[in-house]
């Protein structure tokens, strides 16, 4: 999904699911994207440190944030991180974090 389509999906979701005005929605999106960027950086740091417990909790938090913003496809990536941490069958698939990082950069316009 391209940036404009993704941002429109967020707008539509916030306005229909939470009955937010256009003004409130537009004010929330930059905050959400910045916060999401911080969370994804934390995912990367926890993965690098091998902290599966922290990574699982962070994955859960990112999943919830993405679902609240109406981005279920991206939330699925975070859910998979969370699940891999819980199962402890090996290292977490780093491409999941890379894909989330790429998506956040796209949302941020960078």
mmCIF file of N, CA and C in Angstrom:
data_model
loop_
_atom_site.group_PDB
_atom_site.id
_atom_site.type_symbol
_atom_site.label_atom_id
_atom_site.label_comp_id
_atom_site.label_asym_id
_atom_site.label_seq_id
_atom_site.Cartn_x
_atom_site.Cartn_y
_atom_site.Cartn_z
ATOM 1 N N UNK A 1 0.860 -1.175 0.000
ATOM 2 C CA UNK A 1 0.000 0.000 0.000
ATOM 3 C C UNK A 1 0.904 1.234 0.000
ATOM 4 N N UNK A 2 0.555 2.213 -0.797
ATOM 5 C CA UNK A 2 1.369 3.422 -0.825
ATOM 6 C C UNK A 2 1.000 4.335 0.353
ATOM 7 N N UNK A 3 1.798 5.356 0.551
ATOM 8 C CA UNK A 3 1.639 6.235 1.710
ATOM 9 C C UNK A 3 0.259 6.887 1.754
ATOM 10 N N UNK A 4 -0.171 7.457 0.651
ATOM 11 C CA UNK A 4 -1.469 8.138 0.638
ATOM 12 C C UNK A 4 -2.611 7.188 0.953
ATOM 13 N N UNK A 5 -2.569 5.990 0.380
ATOM 14 C CA UNK A 5 -3.624 5.005 0.633
ATOM 15 C C UNK A 5 -3.611 4.561 2.097
ATOM 16 N N UNK A 6 -2.438 4.399 2.642
ATOM 17 C CA UNK A 6 -2.315 3.988 4.040
ATOM 18 C C UNK A 6 -2.847 5.076 4.974
ATOM 19 N N UNK A 7 -2.454 6.310 4.722
ATOM 20 C CA UNK A 7 -2.941 7.418 5.554
ATOM 21 C C UNK A 7 -4.453 7.582 5.421
ATOM 22 N N UNK A 8 -4.988 7.360 4.221
ATOM 23 C CA UNK A 8 -6.435 7.452 4.045
ATOM 24 C C UNK A 8 -7.140 6.329 4.797
ATOM 25 N N UNK A 9 -6.558 5.150 4.809
ATOM 26 C CA UNK A 9 -7.136 4.039 5.558
ATOM 27 C C UNK A 9 -7.178 4.366 7.052
ATOM 28 N N UNK A 10 -6.122 4.998 7.560
ATOM 29 C CA UNK A 10 -6.093 5.405 8.968
ATOM 30 C C UNK A 10 -7.188 6.443 9.226
ATOM 31 N N UNK A 11 -7.277 7.445 8.367
ATOM 32 C CA UNK A 11 -8.314 8.476 8.523
ATOM 33 C C UNK A 11 -9.705 7.856 8.552
ATOM 34 N N UNK A 12 -9.967 6.995 7.577
ATOM 35 C CA UNK A 12 -11.286 6.369 7.483
ATOM 36 C C UNK A 12 -11.597 5.558 8.735
ATOM 37 N N UNK A 13 -10.624 4.814 9.196
ATOM 38 C CA UNK A 13 -10.834 3.977 10.382
ATOM 39 C C UNK A 13 -11.113 4.840 11.616
ATOM 40 N N UNK A 14 -10.292 5.849 11.841
ATOM 41 C CA UNK A 14 -10.478 6.702 13.019
ATOM 42 C C UNK A 14 -11.827 7.410 12.992
ATOM 43 N N UNK A 15 -12.240 7.830 11.826
ATOM 44 C CA UNK A 15 -13.500 8.561 11.733
ATOM 45 C C UNK A 15 -14.712 7.650 11.849
ATOM 46 N N UNK A 16 -14.594 6.411 11.403
ATOM 47 C CA UNK A 16 -15.747 5.514 11.502
ATOM 48 C C UNK A 16 -15.759 4.721 12.808
ATOM 49 N N UNK A 17 -14.625 4.198 13.215
ATOM 50 C CA UNK A 17 -14.578 3.367 14.429
ATOM 51 C C UNK A 17 -14.679 4.184 15.707
ATOM 52 N N UNK A 18 -14.090 5.371 15.705
ATOM 53 C CA UNK A 18 -14.045 6.186 16.918
ATOM 54 C C UNK A 18 -14.841 7.483 16.802
ATOM 55 N N UNK A 19 -15.477 7.678 15.639
ATOM 56 C CA UNK A 19 -16.305 8.855 15.390
ATOM 57 C C UNK A 19 -15.545 10.155 15.624
ATOM 58 N N UNK A 20 -14.290 10.170 15.231
ATOM 59 C CA UNK A 20 -13.472 11.367 15.388
ATOM 60 C C UNK A 20 -13.736 12.332 14.239
ATOM 61 N N UNK A 21 -13.616 13.596 14.537
ATOM 62 C CA UNK A 21 -13.740 14.607 13.493
ATOM 63 C C UNK A 21 -12.501 14.565 12.609
ATOM 64 N N UNK A 22 -12.610 15.183 11.461
ATOM 65 C CA UNK A 22 -11.474 15.252 10.552
ATOM 66 C C UNK A 22 -10.309 15.989 11.210
ATOM 67 N N UNK A 23 -10.614 17.052 11.937
ATOM 68 C CA UNK A 23 -9.571 17.836 12.613
ATOM 69 C C UNK A 23 -8.834 16.989 13.658
ATOM 70 N N UNK A 24 -9.592 16.258 14.476
ATOM 71 C CA UNK A 24 -8.946 15.411 15.490
ATOM 72 C C UNK A 24 -8.125 14.312 14.838
ATOM 73 N N UNK A 25 -8.680 13.748 13.786
ATOM 74 C CA UNK A 25 -7.976 12.684 13.075
ATOM 75 C C UNK A 25 -6.648 13.192 12.535
ATOM 76 N N UNK A 26 -6.669 14.341 11.884
ATOM 77 C CA UNK A 26 -5.442 14.893 11.313
ATOM 78 C C UNK A 26 -4.424 15.229 12.396
ATOM 79 N N UNK A 27 -4.889 15.610 13.575
ATOM 80 C CA UNK A 27 -3.978 15.899 14.677
ATOM 81 C C UNK A 27 -3.369 14.647 15.278
ATOM 82 N N UNK A 28 -4.092 13.541 15.221
ATOM 83 C CA UNK A 28 -3.616 12.292 15.808
ATOM 84 C C UNK A 28 -2.584 11.573 14.948
ATOM 85 N N UNK A 29 -2.712 11.673 13.658
ATOM 86 C CA UNK A 29 -1.873 10.871 12.767
ATOM 87 C C UNK A 29 -0.374 11.145 12.955
ATOM 88 N N UNK A 30 0.086 12.397 12.991
ATOM 89 C CA UNK A 30 1.531 12.611 13.186
ATOM 90 C C UNK A 30 2.031 12.084 14.533
ATOM 91 N N UNK A 31 1.206 12.206 15.558
ATOM 92 C CA UNK A 31 1.587 11.697 16.876
ATOM 93 C C UNK A 31 1.696 10.179 16.827
ATOM 94 N N UNK A 32 0.709 9.553 16.197
ATOM 95 C CA UNK A 32 0.721 8.103 16.063
ATOM 96 C C UNK A 32 1.967 7.636 15.318
ATOM 97 N N UNK A 33 2.279 8.270 14.202
ATOM 98 C CA UNK A 33 3.418 7.849 13.388
ATOM 99 C C UNK A 33 4.725 8.014 14.172
ATOM 100 N N UNK A 34 4.867 9.107 14.891
ATOM 101 C CA UNK A 34 6.079 9.324 15.694
ATOM 102 C C UNK A 34 6.199 8.285 16.805
ATOM 103 N N UNK A 35 5.106 8.023 17.489
ATOM 104 C CA UNK A 35 5.108 7.034 18.571
ATOM 105 C C UNK A 35 5.382 5.643 18.027
ATOM 106 N N UNK A 36 4.767 5.329 16.917
ATOM 107 C CA UNK A 36 4.998 4.037 16.290
ATOM 108 C C UNK A 36 6.470 3.885 15.904
ATOM 109 N N UNK A 37 7.076 4.953 15.407
ATOM 110 C CA UNK A 37 8.499 4.919 15.079
ATOM 111 C C UNK A 37 9.354 4.589 16.298
ATOM 112 N N UNK A 38 9.009 5.178 17.438
ATOM 113 C CA UNK A 38 9.728 4.878 18.681
ATOM 114 C C UNK A 38 9.568 3.410 19.070
ATOM 115 N N UNK A 39 8.357 2.903 18.939
ATOM 116 C CA UNK A 39 8.094 1.494 19.291
ATOM 117 C C UNK A 39 8.862 0.540 18.385
ATOM 118 N N UNK A 40 8.921 0.856 17.103
ATOM 119 C CA UNK A 40 9.620 -0.017 16.163
ATOM 120 C C UNK A 40 11.136 0.035 16.412
ATOM 121 N N UNK A 41 11.653 1.198 16.769
ATOM 122 C CA UNK A 41 13.067 1.283 17.150
ATOM 123 C C UNK A 41 13.338 0.401 18.364
ATOM 124 N N UNK A 42 12.408 0.412 19.299
ATOM 125 C CA UNK A 42 12.543 -0.439 20.491
ATOM 126 C C UNK A 42 12.521 -1.917 20.107
ATOM 127 N N UNK A 43 11.643 -2.287 19.172
ATOM 128 C CA UNK A 43 11.622 -3.678 18.698
ATOM 129 C C UNK A 43 12.999 -4.085 18.189
ATOM 130 N N UNK A 44 13.589 -3.232 17.368
ATOM 131 C CA UNK A 44 14.897 -3.535 16.791
ATOM 132 C C UNK A 44 15.962 -3.673 17.881
ATOM 133 N N UNK A 45 15.933 -2.778 18.856
ATOM 134 C CA UNK A 45 16.924 -2.829 19.937
ATOM 135 C C UNK A 45 16.757 -4.086 20.790
ATOM 136 N N UNK A 46 15.527 -4.444 21.089
ATOM 137 C CA UNK A 46 15.272 -5.646 21.886
ATOM 138 C C UNK A 46 15.670 -6.905 21.122
ATOM 139 N N UNK A 47 15.410 -6.917 19.822
ATOM 140 C CA UNK A 47 15.817 -8.069 19.005
ATOM 141 C C UNK A 47 17.336 -8.193 18.991
ATOM 142 N N UNK A 48 18.032 -7.058 18.831
ATOM 143 C CA UNK A 48 19.494 -7.072 18.804
ATOM 144 C C UNK A 48 20.069 -7.555 20.137
ATOM 145 N N UNK A 49 19.373 -7.220 21.230
ATOM 146 C CA UNK A 49 19.832 -7.631 22.556
ATOM 147 C C UNK A 49 19.420 -9.066 22.895
ATOM 148 N N UNK A 50 18.568 -9.657 22.061
ATOM 149 C CA UNK A 50 18.108 -11.026 22.334
ATOM 150 C C UNK A 50 17.104 -11.111 23.461
ATOM 151 N N UNK A 51 16.447 -10.016 23.793
ATOM 152 C CA UNK A 51 15.466 -9.973 24.886
ATOM 153 C C UNK A 51 14.093 -10.404 24.370
ATOM 154 N N UNK A 52 13.848 -11.708 24.379
ATOM 155 C CA UNK A 52 12.595 -12.225 23.837
ATOM 156 C C UNK A 52 11.379 -11.811 24.649
ATOM 157 N N UNK A 53 11.519 -11.722 25.957
ATOM 158 C CA UNK A 53 10.388 -11.297 26.778
ATOM 159 C C UNK A 53 9.996 -9.858 26.449
ATOM 160 N N UNK A 54 10.984 -8.970 26.442
ATOM 161 C CA UNK A 54 10.715 -7.576 26.116
ATOM 162 C C UNK A 54 10.229 -7.411 24.687
ATOM 163 N N UNK A 55 10.819 -8.174 23.789
ATOM 164 C CA UNK A 55 10.421 -8.103 22.384
ATOM 165 C C UNK A 55 8.981 -8.573 22.206
ATOM 166 N N UNK A 56 8.599 -9.618 22.912
ATOM 167 C CA UNK A 56 7.226 -10.103 22.835
ATOM 168 C C UNK A 56 6.232 -9.070 23.337
ATOM 169 N N UNK A 57 6.568 -8.423 24.449
ATOM 170 C CA UNK A 57 5.682 -7.376 24.985
ATOM 171 C C UNK A 57 5.611 -6.182 24.032
ATOM 172 N N UNK A 58 6.748 -5.808 23.483
ATOM 173 C CA UNK A 58 6.774 -4.684 22.544
ATOM 174 C C UNK A 58 5.997 -5.025 21.274
ATOM 175 N N UNK A 59 6.133 -6.252 20.801
ATOM 176 C CA UNK A 59 5.369 -6.692 19.633
ATOM 177 C C UNK A 59 3.881 -6.622 19.890
ATOM 178 N N UNK A 60 3.474 -7.018 21.089
ATOM 179 C CA UNK A 60 2.060 -6.958 21.479
ATOM 180 C C UNK A 60 1.560 -5.513 21.476
ATOM 181 N N UNK A 61 2.363 -4.608 22.012
ATOM 182 C CA UNK A 61 1.977 -3.191 22.061
ATOM 183 C C UNK A 61 1.867 -2.601 20.664
ATOM 184 N N UNK A 62 2.800 -2.934 19.797
ATOM 185 C CA UNK A 62 2.766 -2.429 18.425
ATOM 186 C C UNK A 62 1.552 -2.993 17.699
ATOM 187 N N UNK A 63 1.278 -4.258 17.914
ATOM 188 C CA UNK A 63 0.103 -4.881 17.291
ATOM 189 C C UNK A 63 -1.163 -4.128 17.678
ATOM 190 N N UNK A 64 -1.320 -3.841 18.957
ATOM 191 C CA UNK A 64 -2.501 -3.121 19.419
ATOM 192 C C UNK A 64 -2.603 -1.728 18.824
ATOM 193 N N UNK A 65 -1.488 -1.025 18.764
ATOM 194 C CA UNK A 65 -1.494 0.324 18.196
ATOM 195 C C UNK A 65 -1.902 0.289 16.729
ATOM 196 N N UNK A 66 -1.362 -0.668 15.999
ATOM 197 C CA UNK A 66 -1.693 -0.770 14.576
ATOM 198 C C UNK A 66 -3.158 -1.147 14.361
ATOM 199 N N UNK A 67 -3.681 -2.027 15.187
ATOM 200 C CA UNK A 67 -5.099 -2.383 15.070
ATOM 201 C C UNK A 67 -5.986 -1.194 15.412
ATOM 202 N N UNK A 68 -5.594 -0.435 16.426
ATOM 203 C CA UNK A 68 -6.371 0.753 16.789
ATOM 204 C C UNK A 68 -6.388 1.798 15.681
ATOM 205 N N UNK A 69 -5.380 1.779 14.833
ATOM 206 C CA UNK A 69 -5.313 2.731 13.732
ATOM 207 C C UNK A 69 -5.881 2.157 12.436
ATOM 208 N N UNK A 70 -6.357 0.910 12.495
ATOM 209 C CA UNK A 70 -6.985 0.325 11.310
ATOM 210 C C UNK A 70 -6.004 -0.230 10.293
ATOM 211 N N UNK A 71 -4.867 -0.735 10.760
ATOM 212 C CA UNK A 71 -3.849 -1.288 9.871
ATOM 213 C C UNK A 71 -3.608 -2.765 10.194
ATOM 214 N N UNK A 72 -4.580 -3.612 9.912
ATOM 215 C CA UNK A 72 -4.472 -5.025 10.300
ATOM 216 C C UNK A 72 -3.338 -5.784 9.611
ATOM 217 N N UNK A 73 -2.986 -5.422 8.384
ATOM 218 C CA UNK A 73 -1.895 -6.122 7.702
ATOM 219 C C UNK A 73 -0.563 -5.894 8.412
ATOM 220 N N UNK A 74 -0.331 -4.662 8.840
ATOM 221 C CA UNK A 74 0.895 -4.376 9.593
ATOM 222 C C UNK A 74 0.821 -4.980 10.991
ATOM 223 N N UNK A 75 -0.356 -4.983 11.588
ATOM 224 C CA UNK A 75 -0.527 -5.581 12.910
ATOM 225 C C UNK A 75 -0.190 -7.071 12.872
ATOM 226 N N UNK A 76 -0.443 -7.707 11.753
ATOM 227 C CA UNK A 76 -0.124 -9.129 11.610
ATOM 228 C C UNK A 76 1.382 -9.365 11.724
ATOM 229 N N UNK A 77 2.189 -8.450 11.213
ATOM 230 C CA UNK A 77 3.645 -8.581 11.361
ATOM 231 C C UNK A 77 4.026 -8.546 12.835
ATOM 232 N N UNK A 78 3.459 -7.603 13.573
ATOM 233 C CA UNK A 78 3.747 -7.489 15.008
ATOM 234 C C UNK A 78 3.232 -8.716 15.765
ATOM 235 N N UNK A 79 2.078 -9.244 15.352
ATOM 236 C CA UNK A 79 1.536 -10.450 15.992
ATOM 237 C C UNK A 79 2.486 -11.625 15.797
ATOM 238 N N UNK A 80 3.072 -11.723 14.626
ATOM 239 C CA UNK A 80 4.004 -12.810 14.351
ATOM 240 C C UNK A 80 5.262 -12.679 15.207
ATOM 241 N N UNK A 81 5.730 -11.447 15.427
ATOM 242 C CA UNK A 81 6.869 -11.230 16.322
ATOM 243 C C UNK A 81 6.505 -11.696 17.723
ATOM 244 N N UNK A 82 5.347 -11.259 18.187
ATOM 245 C CA UNK A 82 4.873 -11.646 19.527
ATOM 246 C C UNK A 82 4.800 -13.163 19.658
ATOM 247 N N UNK A 83 4.237 -13.820 18.676
ATOM 248 C CA UNK A 83 4.073 -15.274 18.707
ATOM 249 C C UNK A 83 5.418 -15.986 18.696
ATOM 250 N N UNK A 84 6.341 -15.531 17.868
ATOM 251 C CA UNK A 84 7.660 -16.165 17.829
ATOM 252 C C UNK A 84 8.371 -16.045 19.172
ATOM 253 N N UNK A 85 8.197 -14.915 19.842
ATOM 254 C CA UNK A 85 8.811 -14.738 21.157
ATOM 255 C C UNK A 85 8.185 -15.686 22.180
ATOM 256 N N UNK A 86 6.897 -15.830 22.109
ATOM 257 C CA UNK A 86 6.199 -16.702 23.049
ATOM 258 C C UNK A 86 6.582 -18.162 22.833
ATOM 259 N N UNK A 87 6.730 -18.573 21.577
ATOM 260 C CA UNK A 87 7.045 -19.966 21.268
ATOM 261 C C UNK A 87 8.490 -20.330 21.551
ATOM 262 N N UNK A 88 9.377 -19.352 21.494
ATOM 263 C CA UNK A 88 10.806 -19.551 21.777
ATOM 264 C C UNK A 88 11.407 -20.724 20.997
ATOM 265 N N UNK A 89 11.075 -20.794 19.723
ATOM 266 C CA UNK A 89 11.595 -21.875 18.891
ATOM 267 C C UNK A 89 12.861 -21.490 18.154
ATOM 268 N N UNK A 90 13.329 -20.295 18.351
ATOM 269 C CA UNK A 90 14.542 -19.835 17.674
ATOM 270 C C UNK A 90 14.527 -18.327 17.633
ATOM 271 N N UNK A 91 15.464 -17.745 16.919
ATOM 272 C CA UNK A 91 15.493 -16.281 16.842
ATOM 273 C C UNK A 91 14.271 -15.756 16.073
ATOM 274 N N UNK A 92 13.882 -14.565 16.421
ATOM 275 C CA UNK A 92 12.756 -13.916 15.752
ATOM 276 C C UNK A 92 13.167 -13.581 14.322
ATOM 277 N N UNK A 93 12.241 -13.781 13.411
ATOM 278 C CA UNK A 93 12.469 -13.463 12.000
ATOM 279 C C UNK A 93 12.687 -11.959 11.868
ATOM 280 N N UNK A 94 13.917 -11.556 11.661
ATOM 281 C CA UNK A 94 14.306 -10.142 11.610
ATOM 282 C C UNK A 94 13.614 -9.383 10.476
ATOM 283 N N UNK A 95 13.212 -10.090 9.428
ATOM 284 C CA UNK A 95 12.541 -9.410 8.320
ATOM 285 C C UNK A 95 11.201 -8.821 8.754
ATOM 286 N N UNK A 96 10.589 -9.382 9.780
ATOM 287 C CA UNK A 96 9.336 -8.821 10.280
ATOM 288 C C UNK A 96 9.568 -7.414 10.826
ATOM 289 N N UNK A 97 10.645 -7.253 11.570
ATOM 290 C CA UNK A 97 10.981 -5.943 12.127
ATOM 291 C C UNK A 97 11.384 -4.990 10.998
ATOM 292 N N UNK A 98 12.154 -5.481 10.056
ATOM 293 C CA UNK A 98 12.560 -4.666 8.921
ATOM 294 C C UNK A 98 11.338 -4.182 8.133
ATOM 295 N N UNK A 99 10.368 -5.064 7.942
ATOM 296 C CA UNK A 99 9.148 -4.674 7.227
ATOM 297 C C UNK A 99 8.363 -3.616 7.992
ATOM 298 N N UNK A 100 8.314 -3.736 9.315
ATOM 299 C CA UNK A 100 7.645 -2.714 10.127
ATOM 300 C C UNK A 100 8.401 -1.390 10.057
ATOM 301 N N UNK A 101 9.728 -1.449 10.112
ATOM 302 C CA UNK A 101 10.529 -0.225 9.996
ATOM 303 C C UNK A 101 10.267 0.463 8.659
ATOM 304 N N UNK A 102 10.219 -0.302 7.610
ATOM 305 C CA UNK A 102 9.976 0.248 6.275
ATOM 306 C C UNK A 102 8.592 0.900 6.210
ATOM 307 N N UNK A 103 7.586 0.247 6.784
ATOM 308 C CA UNK A 103 6.235 0.781 6.777
ATOM 309 C C UNK A 103 6.138 2.092 7.561
ATOM 310 N N UNK A 104 6.834 2.157 8.682
ATOM 311 C CA UNK A 104 6.814 3.392 9.487
ATOM 312 C C UNK A 104 7.517 4.518 8.747
ATOM 313 N N UNK A 105 8.619 4.229 8.097
ATOM 314 C CA UNK A 105 9.301 5.250 7.300
ATOM 315 C C UNK A 105 8.388 5.750 6.179
ATOM 316 N N UNK A 106 7.649 4.837 5.576
ATOM 317 C CA UNK A 106 6.706 5.220 4.524
ATOM 318 C C UNK A 106 5.635 6.144 5.081
ATOM 319 N N UNK A 107 5.062 5.782 6.238
ATOM 320 C CA UNK A 107 4.046 6.618 6.857
ATOM 321 C C UNK A 107 4.592 7.999 7.220
ATOM 322 N N UNK A 108 5.829 8.029 7.666
ATOM 323 C CA UNK A 108 6.457 9.283 8.067
ATOM 324 C C UNK A 108 6.867 10.132 6.864
ATOM 325 N N UNK A 109 6.861 9.528 5.700
ATOM 326 C CA UNK A 109 7.240 10.264 4.500
ATOM 327 C C UNK A 109 8.728 10.374 4.304
ATOM 328 N N UNK A 110 9.468 9.453 4.937
ATOM 329 C CA UNK A 110 10.931 9.512 4.781
ATOM 330 C C UNK A 110 11.470 8.283 4.101
#
